XYZ file of C-alpha atoms in Angstrom:
715
model
C -59.183 165.346 -55.399
C -58.285 161.782 -55.251
C -54.890 160.936 -55.031
C -53.256 158.932 -57.755
C -50.243 156.557 -58.429
C -49.204 156.918 -62.030
C -46.757 154.162 -63.714
C -43.954 156.277 -65.273
C -40.655 155.820 -66.634
C -38.286 158.419 -65.176
C -35.537 157.808 -67.227
C -37.283 159.523 -70.218
C -36.328 163.126 -70.571
C -39.822 163.573 -71.646
C -40.939 161.451 -68.185
C -39.180 164.377 -66.085
C -40.631 166.892 -67.933
C -44.274 165.661 -67.595
C -43.309 164.342 -63.418
C -42.020 168.106 -62.775
C -45.524 169.425 -64.260
C -46.911 166.690 -62.064
C -45.168 167.786 -59.329
C -46.463 171.726 -60.074
C -49.858 170.285 -60.401
C -49.519 168.070 -57.540
C -48.976 171.012 -55.304
C -52.048 173.134 -57.028
C -54.210 169.862 -55.725
C -52.817 169.654 -52.581
C -53.433 172.996 -51.825
C -57.409 172.099 -52.643
C -56.680 168.954 -50.424
C -55.137 166.260 -52.846
C -51.654 164.393 -52.027
C -48.277 164.356 -54.484
C -47.569 161.748 -56.844
C -45.458 158.683 -56.075
C -42.069 159.112 -56.858
C -39.152 156.077 -56.286
C -37.486 156.988 -53.056
C -35.977 153.518 -52.008
C -34.804 150.186 -54.185
C -33.802 146.755 -52.629
C -31.332 144.504 -54.175
C -32.476 140.528 -53.434
C -29.862 138.937 -52.461
C -28.098 141.625 -51.299
C -24.956 139.601 -50.769
C -23.945 137.327 -53.652
C -20.502 134.276 -53.860
C -19.433 133.048 -57.176
C -16.983 130.039 -57.064
C -16.403 129.494 -60.852
C -15.644 132.000 -63.712
C -18.844 132.113 -65.463
C -21.318 131.320 -62.733
C -24.333 133.762 -62.746
C -26.996 135.301 -60.580
C -29.756 136.893 -60.677
C -30.742 139.918 -58.998
C -33.844 141.561 -58.548
C -34.930 145.024 -57.319
C -37.726 146.060 -55.157
C -38.517 149.724 -55.789
C -40.923 151.839 -52.978
C -42.154 155.398 -52.914
C -41.974 157.733 -50.355
C -45.124 156.755 -48.975
C -43.500 152.890 -48.325
C -45.624 151.547 -51.019
C -44.290 149.209 -53.642
C -44.059 150.466 -57.124
C -44.272 148.349 -60.586
C -43.440 149.125 -64.167
C -40.406 151.578 -62.904
C -37.269 151.489 -64.989
C -34.599 149.947 -63.248
C -30.851 150.491 -64.306
C -28.386 147.960 -63.417
C -24.738 148.786 -62.803
C -21.251 147.547 -61.456
C -18.838 149.189 -60.072
C -16.310 146.498 -61.247
C -16.776 145.389 -64.671
C -13.302 143.030 -64.921
C -14.634 141.113 -61.545
C -18.171 140.529 -62.419
C -20.563 141.901 -65.115
C -24.532 142.409 -64.967
C -26.869 142.277 -67.227
C -29.995 144.894 -67.946
C -32.135 142.437 -66.673
C -29.895 141.711 -63.434
C -28.019 138.712 -64.407
C -24.252 138.760 -62.423
C -21.716 136.875 -64.221
C -18.382 136.122 -62.800
C -15.379 137.384 -65.088
C -12.456 137.596 -62.258
C -11.346 136.977 -58.719
C -12.062 139.818 -56.679
C -15.255 141.817 -55.331
C -17.925 144.319 -57.057
C -20.837 146.278 -55.848
C -24.090 145.931 -58.235
C -26.428 148.669 -58.007
C -29.774 148.834 -59.188
C -31.105 152.662 -59.966
C -34.842 153.980 -60.097
C -35.010 157.623 -60.693
C -33.023 159.007 -57.975
C -33.394 156.262 -55.737
C -30.932 153.514 -55.573
C -29.711 149.675 -53.930
C -26.898 147.842 -54.524
C -25.443 144.147 -54.135
C -21.666 142.754 -52.816
C -20.557 140.412 -55.040
C -17.566 138.253 -54.065
C -16.061 135.943 -57.001
C -13.844 133.491 -55.440
C -12.756 130.514 -57.306
C -13.286 126.852 -55.899
C -11.583 123.412 -57.079
C -13.926 121.483 -58.618
C -11.615 119.129 -60.668
C -8.258 117.902 -60.751
C -6.885 116.554 -64.403
C -3.848 114.849 -65.861
C -2.714 117.387 -67.952
C 0.695 116.296 -69.389
C 3.223 113.258 -68.174
C 1.295 110.396 -68.023
C 2.523 107.460 -69.417
C 6.108 107.654 -69.353
C 8.998 104.979 -69.213
C 12.592 105.316 -67.743
C 15.284 102.721 -66.340
C 14.959 101.881 -62.608
C 16.561 104.790 -60.632
C 16.174 107.174 -63.193
C 13.567 109.893 -63.417
C 11.093 110.545 -66.144
C 11.639 112.966 -69.157
C 8.958 115.095 -68.808
C 7.172 116.079 -65.619
C 4.220 115.410 -64.009
C 1.617 118.404 -64.444
C -1.839 118.438 -62.811
C -4.550 121.072 -64.116
C -6.594 122.431 -61.950
C -10.315 123.734 -62.598
C -13.194 125.167 -61.001
C -16.748 124.323 -62.190
C -16.909 126.138 -64.982
C -13.809 124.566 -66.695
C -11.821 127.518 -66.128
C -8.224 127.148 -64.259
C -8.176 128.236 -60.794
C -4.798 129.815 -59.542
C -3.137 129.648 -56.219
C -4.112 126.060 -55.081
C -1.717 123.523 -53.359
C -1.386 120.396 -55.149
C 0.378 117.443 -53.386
C 1.979 114.857 -55.412
C 2.717 111.401 -53.789
C 4.007 108.434 -55.746
C 2.900 104.431 -54.998
C 4.635 102.155 -53.009
C 8.014 101.183 -54.409
C 7.260 103.895 -57.128
C 9.932 106.335 -56.235
C 10.283 110.145 -55.129
C 8.606 113.448 -56.892
C 10.216 116.777 -55.829
C 8.763 119.138 -55.347
C 5.882 117.252 -52.956
C 3.787 119.948 -53.424
C 3.458 123.007 -55.869
C 0.986 125.927 -55.841
C -1.076 126.573 -59.221
C -0.358 129.317 -61.787
C -2.285 131.489 -63.641
C -2.790 128.867 -66.369
C -4.271 126.259 -63.207
C -1.079 123.945 -63.376
C 1.185 122.494 -60.918
C 3.741 120.461 -61.751
C 6.572 117.905 -60.311
C 9.360 115.725 -61.679
C 9.042 111.394 -60.908
C 12.245 109.528 -59.897
C 11.467 106.162 -60.032
C 12.773 103.802 -57.505
C 14.655 100.293 -57.853
C 10.940 98.419 -58.210
C 10.480 97.781 -61.781
C 7.022 97.921 -63.629
C 3.742 99.889 -63.613
C 3.916 102.698 -60.900
C 1.699 105.642 -59.968
C 1.783 108.906 -58.673
C -1.128 110.513 -57.427
C -2.001 114.600 -57.878
C -4.546 115.405 -54.969
C -6.069 118.930 -54.569
C -9.246 120.214 -52.285
C -10.189 116.593 -51.712
C -9.642 115.453 -55.380
C -6.960 113.447 -56.735
C -5.887 111.699 -60.456
C -3.454 109.287 -60.857
C -0.491 109.524 -63.388
C 0.994 106.244 -64.627
C 4.633 105.185 -65.543
C 6.747 102.680 -66.399
C 10.167 101.503 -64.617
C 12.420 99.205 -66.984
C 14.751 96.852 -65.378
C 18.114 97.601 -65.025
C 20.674 95.224 -67.115
C 20.667 91.144 -66.122
C 22.392 90.314 -63.268
C 21.312 86.630 -62.428
C 19.459 83.443 -63.088
C 16.816 80.955 -61.175
C 15.024 78.141 -62.241
C 11.275 78.850 -62.527
C 8.532 75.985 -62.326
C 8.939 72.785 -61.105
C 12.357 70.995 -60.513
C 13.523 68.251 -61.345
C 10.494 66.487 -63.256
C 9.397 63.006 -64.421
C 8.668 62.653 -67.783
C 8.668 59.534 -69.971
C 11.767 58.729 -72.621
C 11.497 60.866 -75.693
C 8.642 63.009 -74.065
C 8.670 67.062 -74.230
C 9.254 68.968 -70.697
C 8.744 72.433 -70.372
C 11.391 74.075 -68.612
C 12.376 78.001 -67.949
C 14.614 80.225 -66.160
C 13.824 83.657 -64.455
C 16.444 86.384 -65.190
C 16.562 89.368 -62.768
C 18.544 92.715 -62.595
C 20.793 93.819 -59.878
C 17.491 94.914 -57.934
C 16.223 91.970 -58.296
C 13.727 92.902 -61.153
C 12.961 90.648 -64.279
C 14.679 91.186 -67.231
C 13.532 90.972 -70.828
C 15.280 90.438 -74.058
C 18.020 88.088 -72.491
C 19.233 85.111 -74.794
C 19.581 82.404 -72.921
C 21.344 79.080 -73.640
C 20.317 75.930 -72.872
C 22.838 72.804 -73.228
C 21.757 69.048 -72.453
C 23.941 66.612 -70.804
C 25.175 63.382 -72.093
C 22.360 61.010 -73.201
C 20.091 64.028 -71.891
C 18.188 64.664 -75.501
C 17.798 67.810 -77.174
C 16.458 71.511 -76.344
C 14.606 73.576 -78.896
C 14.604 76.333 -79.198
C 18.304 77.947 -77.722
C 18.803 80.188 -77.181
C 15.541 81.281 -75.926
C 14.900 85.134 -74.853
C 13.119 86.396 -72.040
C 10.137 87.747 -71.914
C 8.895 90.479 -69.845
C 8.363 89.241 -66.573
C 12.067 87.925 -67.272
C 11.356 84.499 -68.111
C 13.029 82.441 -70.959
C 11.080 79.307 -71.328
C 12.224 76.425 -73.993
C 10.943 72.640 -75.083
C 13.304 69.726 -73.470
C 13.052 66.593 -75.411
C 14.242 63.719 -73.181
C 16.581 61.379 -74.390
C 15.652 57.603 -74.989
C 17.854 56.348 -72.130
C 16.190 56.208 -69.071
C 17.013 57.456 -65.761
C 18.383 60.873 -64.265
C 19.086 63.660 -67.227
C 19.990 66.990 -66.995
C 20.266 70.644 -69.478
C 22.445 73.643 -68.228
C 21.240 77.290 -68.668
C 23.370 80.082 -69.352
C 23.656 83.803 -70.595
C 26.526 86.126 -71.375
C 27.108 88.928 -68.896
C 25.465 87.215 -66.124
C 27.381 87.660 -62.359
C 25.769 84.104 -61.712
C 25.905 81.100 -61.942
C 24.553 78.844 -64.751
C 21.283 76.642 -63.390
C 20.988 73.182 -64.246
C 17.962 71.206 -64.622
C 17.032 67.568 -64.087
C 14.708 65.354 -65.051
C 14.013 61.208 -64.608
C 13.148 59.604 -67.770
C 10.936 56.513 -66.891
C 9.441 54.013 -69.392
C 6.284 54.619 -71.149
C 4.098 51.868 -69.119
C 1.079 52.825 -67.902
C -0.028 50.987 -65.122
C -3.202 51.983 -63.087
C -6.120 54.896 -64.001
C -8.125 56.375 -61.608
C -10.932 59.124 -61.555
C -9.983 62.707 -60.757
C -12.537 65.264 -61.646
C -15.759 65.686 -62.807
C -18.249 63.041 -61.396
C -21.497 63.121 -60.316
C -22.662 66.574 -61.809
C -26.117 68.347 -63.295
C -25.500 70.238 -66.247
C -27.803 72.432 -68.129
C -28.785 70.221 -71.762
C -27.051 71.519 -74.405
C -24.247 73.070 -72.679
C -20.866 71.725 -72.023
C -20.489 70.194 -68.392
C -18.875 72.608 -66.233
C -16.296 70.441 -65.006
C -14.679 68.219 -67.807
C -14.251 65.045 -66.459
C -10.407 63.553 -65.552
C -8.374 60.809 -65.186
C -4.920 60.435 -63.486
C -2.701 57.664 -64.599
C 0.478 56.192 -62.415
C 3.450 53.919 -63.321
C 4.095 50.748 -61.396
C 5.587 53.108 -58.661
C 2.503 55.084 -57.908
C 3.878 57.984 -59.329
C 2.184 60.202 -62.066
C 2.451 58.905 -65.585
C 2.862 61.533 -68.134
C 2.316 60.469 -72.491
C -0.332 58.074 -72.092
C -3.064 57.628 -74.338
C -6.627 57.769 -72.467
C -9.685 57.913 -75.149
C -13.311 59.277 -73.648
C -16.039 57.502 -75.302
C -20.144 58.927 -74.602
C -21.465 55.380 -73.430
C -25.120 56.641 -72.108
C -27.543 59.478 -72.758
C -27.768 61.171 -75.663
C -24.877 63.581 -75.255
C -21.468 64.183 -76.955
C -17.941 64.871 -76.422
C -15.210 66.374 -78.063
C -11.492 66.575 -77.712
C -11.927 62.489 -76.473
C -8.329 61.330 -77.369
C -5.983 63.096 -74.761
C -2.223 62.212 -73.616
C -1.520 62.702 -70.038
C 0.347 65.792 -69.036
C 3.561 65.895 -66.646
C 1.186 65.279 -63.795
C -0.516 62.342 -64.990
C -3.668 63.662 -65.902
C -6.324 63.550 -69.017
C -8.946 65.434 -69.184
C -11.842 65.515 -72.198
C -11.903 68.692 -73.904
C -15.770 68.622 -73.433
C -19.237 66.946 -72.542
C -22.222 67.773 -73.655
C -25.215 66.450 -71.979
C -28.850 65.266 -73.393
C -31.803 65.071 -70.906
C -31.403 62.330 -67.932
C -28.944 60.514 -67.175
C -25.694 60.206 -68.868
C -22.251 58.329 -68.594
C -18.910 58.576 -70.086
C -16.125 56.389 -69.838
C -12.187 57.234 -69.994
C -10.141 54.192 -71.402
C -6.171 53.948 -71.093
C -4.301 52.333 -74.196
C -2.382 49.591 -73.211
C -2.887 46.096 -71.526
C -2.734 45.841 -67.632
C -3.383 49.097 -66.222
C -5.569 48.602 -63.114
C -8.910 50.573 -62.858
C -9.196 50.874 -66.743
C -12.315 52.303 -67.841
C -13.242 54.860 -65.452
C -16.983 56.302 -65.629
C -18.371 59.314 -65.246
C -22.219 59.595 -64.462
C -23.858 63.426 -64.702
C -27.670 64.070 -65.223
C -28.911 66.852 -68.001
C -31.216 69.058 -66.790
C -33.508 71.891 -68.758
C -33.315 75.688 -67.953
C -36.045 76.007 -65.567
C -34.537 78.838 -63.030
C -37.302 82.129 -63.020
C -36.490 85.926 -61.702
C -39.335 87.966 -61.572
C -39.111 91.831 -61.510
C -41.111 94.209 -59.960
C -40.556 97.676 -60.742
C -42.040 100.392 -57.608
C -41.532 103.924 -56.519
C -39.424 106.009 -58.740
C -39.323 103.754 -62.025
C -38.491 105.172 -65.432
C -39.083 103.231 -68.985
C -35.904 104.635 -69.954
C -33.878 102.671 -67.686
C -35.562 99.260 -67.370
C -34.202 97.593 -70.175
C -31.160 97.001 -68.712
C -32.654 95.410 -65.249
C -34.797 93.122 -67.846
C -31.675 92.482 -69.623
C -30.048 91.637 -66.094
C -32.657 89.459 -65.408
C -31.993 87.395 -68.558
C -28.367 87.312 -67.764
C -28.578 85.517 -64.855
C -31.450 83.422 -65.800
C -28.895 82.083 -68.501
C -26.292 81.542 -65.997
C -28.711 79.730 -63.531
C -30.658 76.952 -64.673
C -31.934 74.768 -61.708
C -35.456 75.103 -60.546
C -36.184 76.403 -56.916
C -38.954 74.922 -54.521
C -41.604 77.580 -55.232
C -41.967 79.730 -52.003
C -44.865 81.650 -50.359
C -44.442 85.194 -49.116
C -46.663 87.739 -46.807
C -45.029 91.104 -46.795
C -44.606 92.764 -44.156
C -43.864 90.122 -42.722
C -46.495 89.131 -40.103
C -43.473 88.226 -36.707
C -41.850 91.669 -38.201
C -44.431 93.924 -38.901
C -42.392 97.330 -38.785
C -39.613 96.154 -41.243
C -40.933 97.484 -44.391
C -38.150 97.763 -46.657
C -36.829 95.269 -48.630
C -33.228 95.624 -49.097
C -33.978 99.496 -49.119
C -37.101 98.932 -51.504
C -40.647 99.366 -50.358
C -42.759 96.420 -52.001
C -45.887 97.470 -50.720
C -48.040 94.760 -48.943
C -49.051 91.448 -50.272
C -50.566 88.142 -48.466
C -49.374 84.716 -49.528
C -47.493 85.413 -52.774
C -46.199 82.778 -54.547
C -42.304 83.068 -55.466
C -41.103 81.079 -58.376
C -37.522 81.101 -58.397
C -36.632 84.311 -56.880
C -38.506 87.732 -56.613
C -37.007 90.934 -57.224
C -38.082 94.680 -56.375
C -36.346 97.547 -58.319
C -36.552 101.092 -57.309
C -35.282 104.326 -58.702
C -34.442 107.182 -56.437
C -32.804 109.574 -55.139
C -29.786 108.121 -52.683
C -27.097 110.839 -52.488
C -26.377 112.611 -55.553
C -24.520 112.385 -58.532
C -20.706 110.298 -57.978
C -21.750 108.707 -54.894
C -23.849 105.590 -54.120
C -24.719 104.259 -57.565
C -26.827 101.553 -56.011
C -27.894 99.127 -53.499
C -28.891 95.447 -53.523
C -29.233 92.723 -51.674
C -31.874 89.725 -50.106
C -34.765 90.308 -47.505
C -35.973 87.426 -47.284
C -33.731 83.589 -47.902
C -34.520 79.627 -47.729
C -33.033 77.894 -44.843
C -30.294 75.806 -45.150
C -29.661 76.684 -48.489
C -29.824 80.375 -48.347
C -31.026 80.987 -51.482
C -32.639 84.227 -52.031
C -36.346 84.212 -51.831
C -36.863 88.094 -52.240
C -34.691 90.616 -52.541
C -34.314 94.575 -53.485
C -32.486 97.082 -56.046
C -32.341 100.427 -55.247
C -30.753 102.962 -57.822
C -29.915 106.543 -57.543
C -31.321 108.207 -60.168
C -28.819 111.033 -60.156
C -26.157 108.536 -61.797
C -28.231 106.350 -64.222
C -27.771 108.463 -67.151
C -23.925 109.139 -66.131
C -23.825 105.033 -66.489
C -25.822 104.754 -69.371
C -23.804 107.506 -71.150
C -20.693 105.328 -70.198
C -22.697 102.057 -71.109
C -22.098 101.043 -68.023
C -26.231 100.776 -66.792
C -26.346 97.041 -67.943
C -23.226 95.924 -66.784
C -24.247 97.920 -62.906
C -27.778 96.033 -63.123
C -26.186 92.249 -63.755
C -23.755 93.489 -60.654
C -26.454 94.477 -58.383
C -28.743 91.493 -59.564
C -25.522 88.897 -58.425
C -25.425 90.461 -54.834
C -29.406 90.046 -54.974
C -28.790 86.246 -55.796
C -25.986 85.799 -52.963
C -22.551 87.360 -54.282
C -21.079 89.120 -50.847
C -24.257 89.197 -49.263
C -24.773 85.344 -47.918
C -21.123 84.119 -48.195
C -20.982 84.526 -44.613
C -23.996 82.950 -43.502
C -23.147 79.968 -45.787
C -19.633 80.091 -44.294
C -17.776 80.376 -47.086
C -16.239 83.950 -46.240
C -12.843 83.492 -44.252
C -11.038 86.388 -42.367
C -13.534 89.304 -43.089
C -11.995 92.633 -43.211
C -14.699 95.199 -42.542
C -14.429 96.382 -39.005
C -17.975 97.806 -39.158
C -19.130 94.224 -38.986
C -16.211 92.758 -36.866
C -13.608 92.047 -39.487
C -10.047 92.218 -38.840
C -8.277 95.682 -40.582
C -6.015 94.479 -43.500
C -7.227 90.725 -42.918
C -6.204 88.484 -45.954
C -10.299 88.058 -46.758
C -10.606 84.891 -49.148
C -13.864 82.778 -50.414
C -13.434 79.440 -49.759
C -15.974 77.464 -51.823
C -14.101 74.849 -53.988
C -15.618 75.725 -57.422
C -14.754 79.174 -57.241
C -11.240 78.315 -56.329
C -11.340 75.656 -59.266
C -12.014 78.349 -61.638
C -9.861 80.775 -60.113
C -6.895 78.631 -60.847
C -8.100 78.090 -64.463
C -8.393 81.451 -65.003
C -4.629 82.033 -63.835
C -4.669 81.530 -60.271
C -2.822 78.609 -59.880
C 0.236 80.444 -58.933
C -1.197 83.095 -56.516
C 0.334 82.362 -52.946
C -2.224 83.994 -50.663
C -5.419 82.282 -49.673
C -7.827 81.632 -52.241
C -9.920 82.938 -53.404
C -9.161 86.593 -52.628
C -11.898 89.299 -51.420
C -12.037 92.905 -51.448
C -10.357 93.864 -48.186
C -8.513 97.871 -49.090
C -9.927 99.743 -46.094
C -8.274 102.255 -47.561
C -10.022 102.926 -50.558
C -13.516 101.093 -50.060
C -15.690 100.906 -47.051
C -18.177 98.931 -45.229
C -21.105 97.927 -47.825
C -17.568 97.007 -50.197
C -15.377 94.991 -48.685
C -16.094 91.578 -47.617
C -18.586 91.523 -50.554
C -16.718 91.228 -54.096
C -13.594 89.710 -55.547
C -10.279 91.644 -54.558
C -9.747 94.737 -57.237
C -6.444 95.096 -57.493
C -6.081 91.197 -58.588
C -9.409 90.766 -60.747
C -9.209 94.513 -62.187
C -11.839 94.351 -64.741
C -14.202 91.301 -63.239
C -17.777 92.451 -63.286
C -18.015 91.282 -59.398
C -15.085 93.758 -57.806
C -15.734 96.949 -56.454
C -14.718 99.267 -59.259
C -16.392 98.753 -63.040
C -14.149 100.685 -65.600
C -15.879 102.566 -68.726
C -14.958 101.666 -72.478
C -13.772 98.182 -71.551
C -15.253 94.944 -70.980
C -15.808 93.920 -67.193
C -16.366 89.890 -67.747
C -18.847 87.891 -65.686
C -15.853 85.274 -65.113
C -16.281 81.576 -65.021
C -15.074 82.519 -60.840
C -18.242 84.200 -60.517
C -20.487 81.805 -61.858
C -18.336 78.774 -60.061
C -18.838 80.717 -56.274
C -23.066 80.490 -57.352
C -22.286 76.417 -57.678
C -20.369 76.888 -54.304
C -23.496 78.574 -52.936
C -25.864 75.191 -54.006
C -27.173 76.987 -57.370
C -27.029 74.868 -60.419
C -25.193 76.700 -63.123
C -23.673 76.656 -66.772
C -20.071 77.786 -67.166
C -20.791 77.825 -70.783
C -22.695 81.429 -69.447
C -19.435 83.033 -68.610
C -17.605 85.492 -70.134
C -13.943 85.108 -71.271
C -11.268 86.225 -68.444
C -7.738 85.491 -67.424
C -6.309 87.198 -64.366
C -4.641 90.517 -65.762
C -1.173 91.174 -65.796
C 0.460 94.098 -64.875
C 1.199 95.289 -68.286
C -3.068 94.483 -68.493
C -3.481 96.479 -65.037
C -2.016 99.837 -66.631
C -3.844 99.168 -70.042
C -7.046 99.140 -68.257
C -6.560 102.196 -66.674
C -9.358 104.673 -66.988
C -12.834 105.833 -66.146
C -13.891 103.786 -63.573
C -17.376 103.802 -61.357
C -17.033 102.589 -57.591
C -19.421 100.473 -56.170
C -19.139 102.276 -53.192
C -21.362 101.010 -50.470
C -23.431 98.732 -52.712
C -24.298 95.773 -50.459
C -27.813 96.771 -48.643
C -27.936 97.234 -45.390
C -31.275 95.630 -43.618
C -31.974 92.734 -42.274
C -32.439 89.336 -43.804
C -35.197 86.879 -43.188
C -34.725 83.234 -42.835
C -38.119 82.323 -43.697
C -39.621 78.933 -44.372
C -41.654 77.502 -47.231
C -44.879 79.153 -45.578
C -43.821 82.156 -44.849
C -43.074 81.770 -41.040
C -39.711 83.536 -39.831
C -37.442 81.182 -38.550
C -34.299 83.780 -37.834
C -33.768 87.521 -38.413
C -29.845 88.618 -39.620
C -29.502 92.234 -39.107
C -27.030 93.692 -40.787
């Protein structure tokens, strides 16, 4: 009789009875030459060791059953069990789920045979979040009312016990006690925050297992102590003219003291002041208007306030006769502008008196005298610096002229004539999607292309390219993108290849971009590449940041942060990986960007202009020396961190920097933006995406119009 292997369910009583009968029959058969039936003899569980790091995490196990002859058996019923139901459960199909920290044995049983796997549940911290105590305020040197509480969670969002959380206050932010705490069963750890002597917005950072979260708090100024003059003093103005004067009120620690009533008292024949008293604002400034008296010569105003320990302060001014003597061009001549858009730099004139001093209060009339353009804000009074600027001047096609005339007779230099040229939009970006392109996200890149085509209007000379370049055939990537091969391809004006592919997984580098071929002399991009990490696209899209990130990266392709050093516009670089000096005051010194920076509120900034990111502690190579300084610009689009749920404007500063690079741009395409005050910086806190290492590495080829490589810049 031949040997027969039967698939049986050994767990069923009837089956066991039949199995016993089969044994008897098998013995009978064996006596006549047949072998015994197959019986489950060994069970192997895979994997044999399981480590779960989050409650609720699962692992599928499988069991392999063999008979007494070592043959694999199929169709055999397997029963799963666990030695520690409170630590890990197991389903009838062998799916293990973590319940609590600890160890357990999970066993698979077939008949009388069994095998097991060792299961260890040990939570690991995956996130630390603000639980309580964020956004509080208290006077300087005082503690906030409620403790700072951080919550540590595992990857399954369950609290993690026994994790050490460290708390550290920002510079001048005061102290925390304790500086570290161990999370309890609820995953929470807390500390008490006491402010130092510096008022304003401060932070405490809670950190654990390589992750951190910031808590914000506002230290309020103490009682007022002294005053100082804020702004220019003494001033010069025409008799009867209005001057703005301001005092700063500070507490004993030098912090601005808000809500203080300051009285202003004019001297003899020194006109009037309104309002008086004036109340100091959040920055400790009390501002009022001083209307000069009608007598020429020195005049004074005294400022004082109740409760101040310091002496009153005295403002001085010289009243001059209202007779302008000369006018000269100050700014805005010989520009090229986009037809139907206001010209970038409004034409301005400087009016002086007979002694050569700036003359305030002169009336200047601007008139379009050539071309089909028009102007607004055409009748302007010179300010305290003797300057008058037209409201706006919109150009017609071709040559345009505008005159500025000072009212009065005998004014030398009258009138001043400005010339400008109006041009149509003629700048083109060609996008080519290669590699891992996804139509779902391509719209963001096309929107970015349109955004930059609205910013840049000047046509560039067409170029020819062959790729790979004959002089460098082994360099097949363009800013990290493989554009394939082509011969004598025409480019008008910029060719950008876009690739969506893995870079480093979620929450790391979201994208990289830059030029790989530029024109000689001007440095303008001929060809560039943009690579985006497919692991981050859904997150960026969900945060409504994909469009803004695409505009940001395309700005790098066009030259922002990538050709600054090539054109000599980047000063004091701080990226040590490329020869910079750690902590240097890195800045971009293009005159147009500086002009725009001053107009955005940077005129009082005391450092070098325009500030560029230099924080080595937060940003690394590929972010340093290539973005505006985050601590000052905060929400501006070309900073190294973009903010979710708030606008990230492409400001006039960024567009003006493109003018410094030699592009013809229109400031009318910029978004409204002013440099944030400290209170605005705190309000903007929220989800951020760091543009880490987003400037592409690799060679930049300086290519002649016919395609010959003149030199290679390797980064």
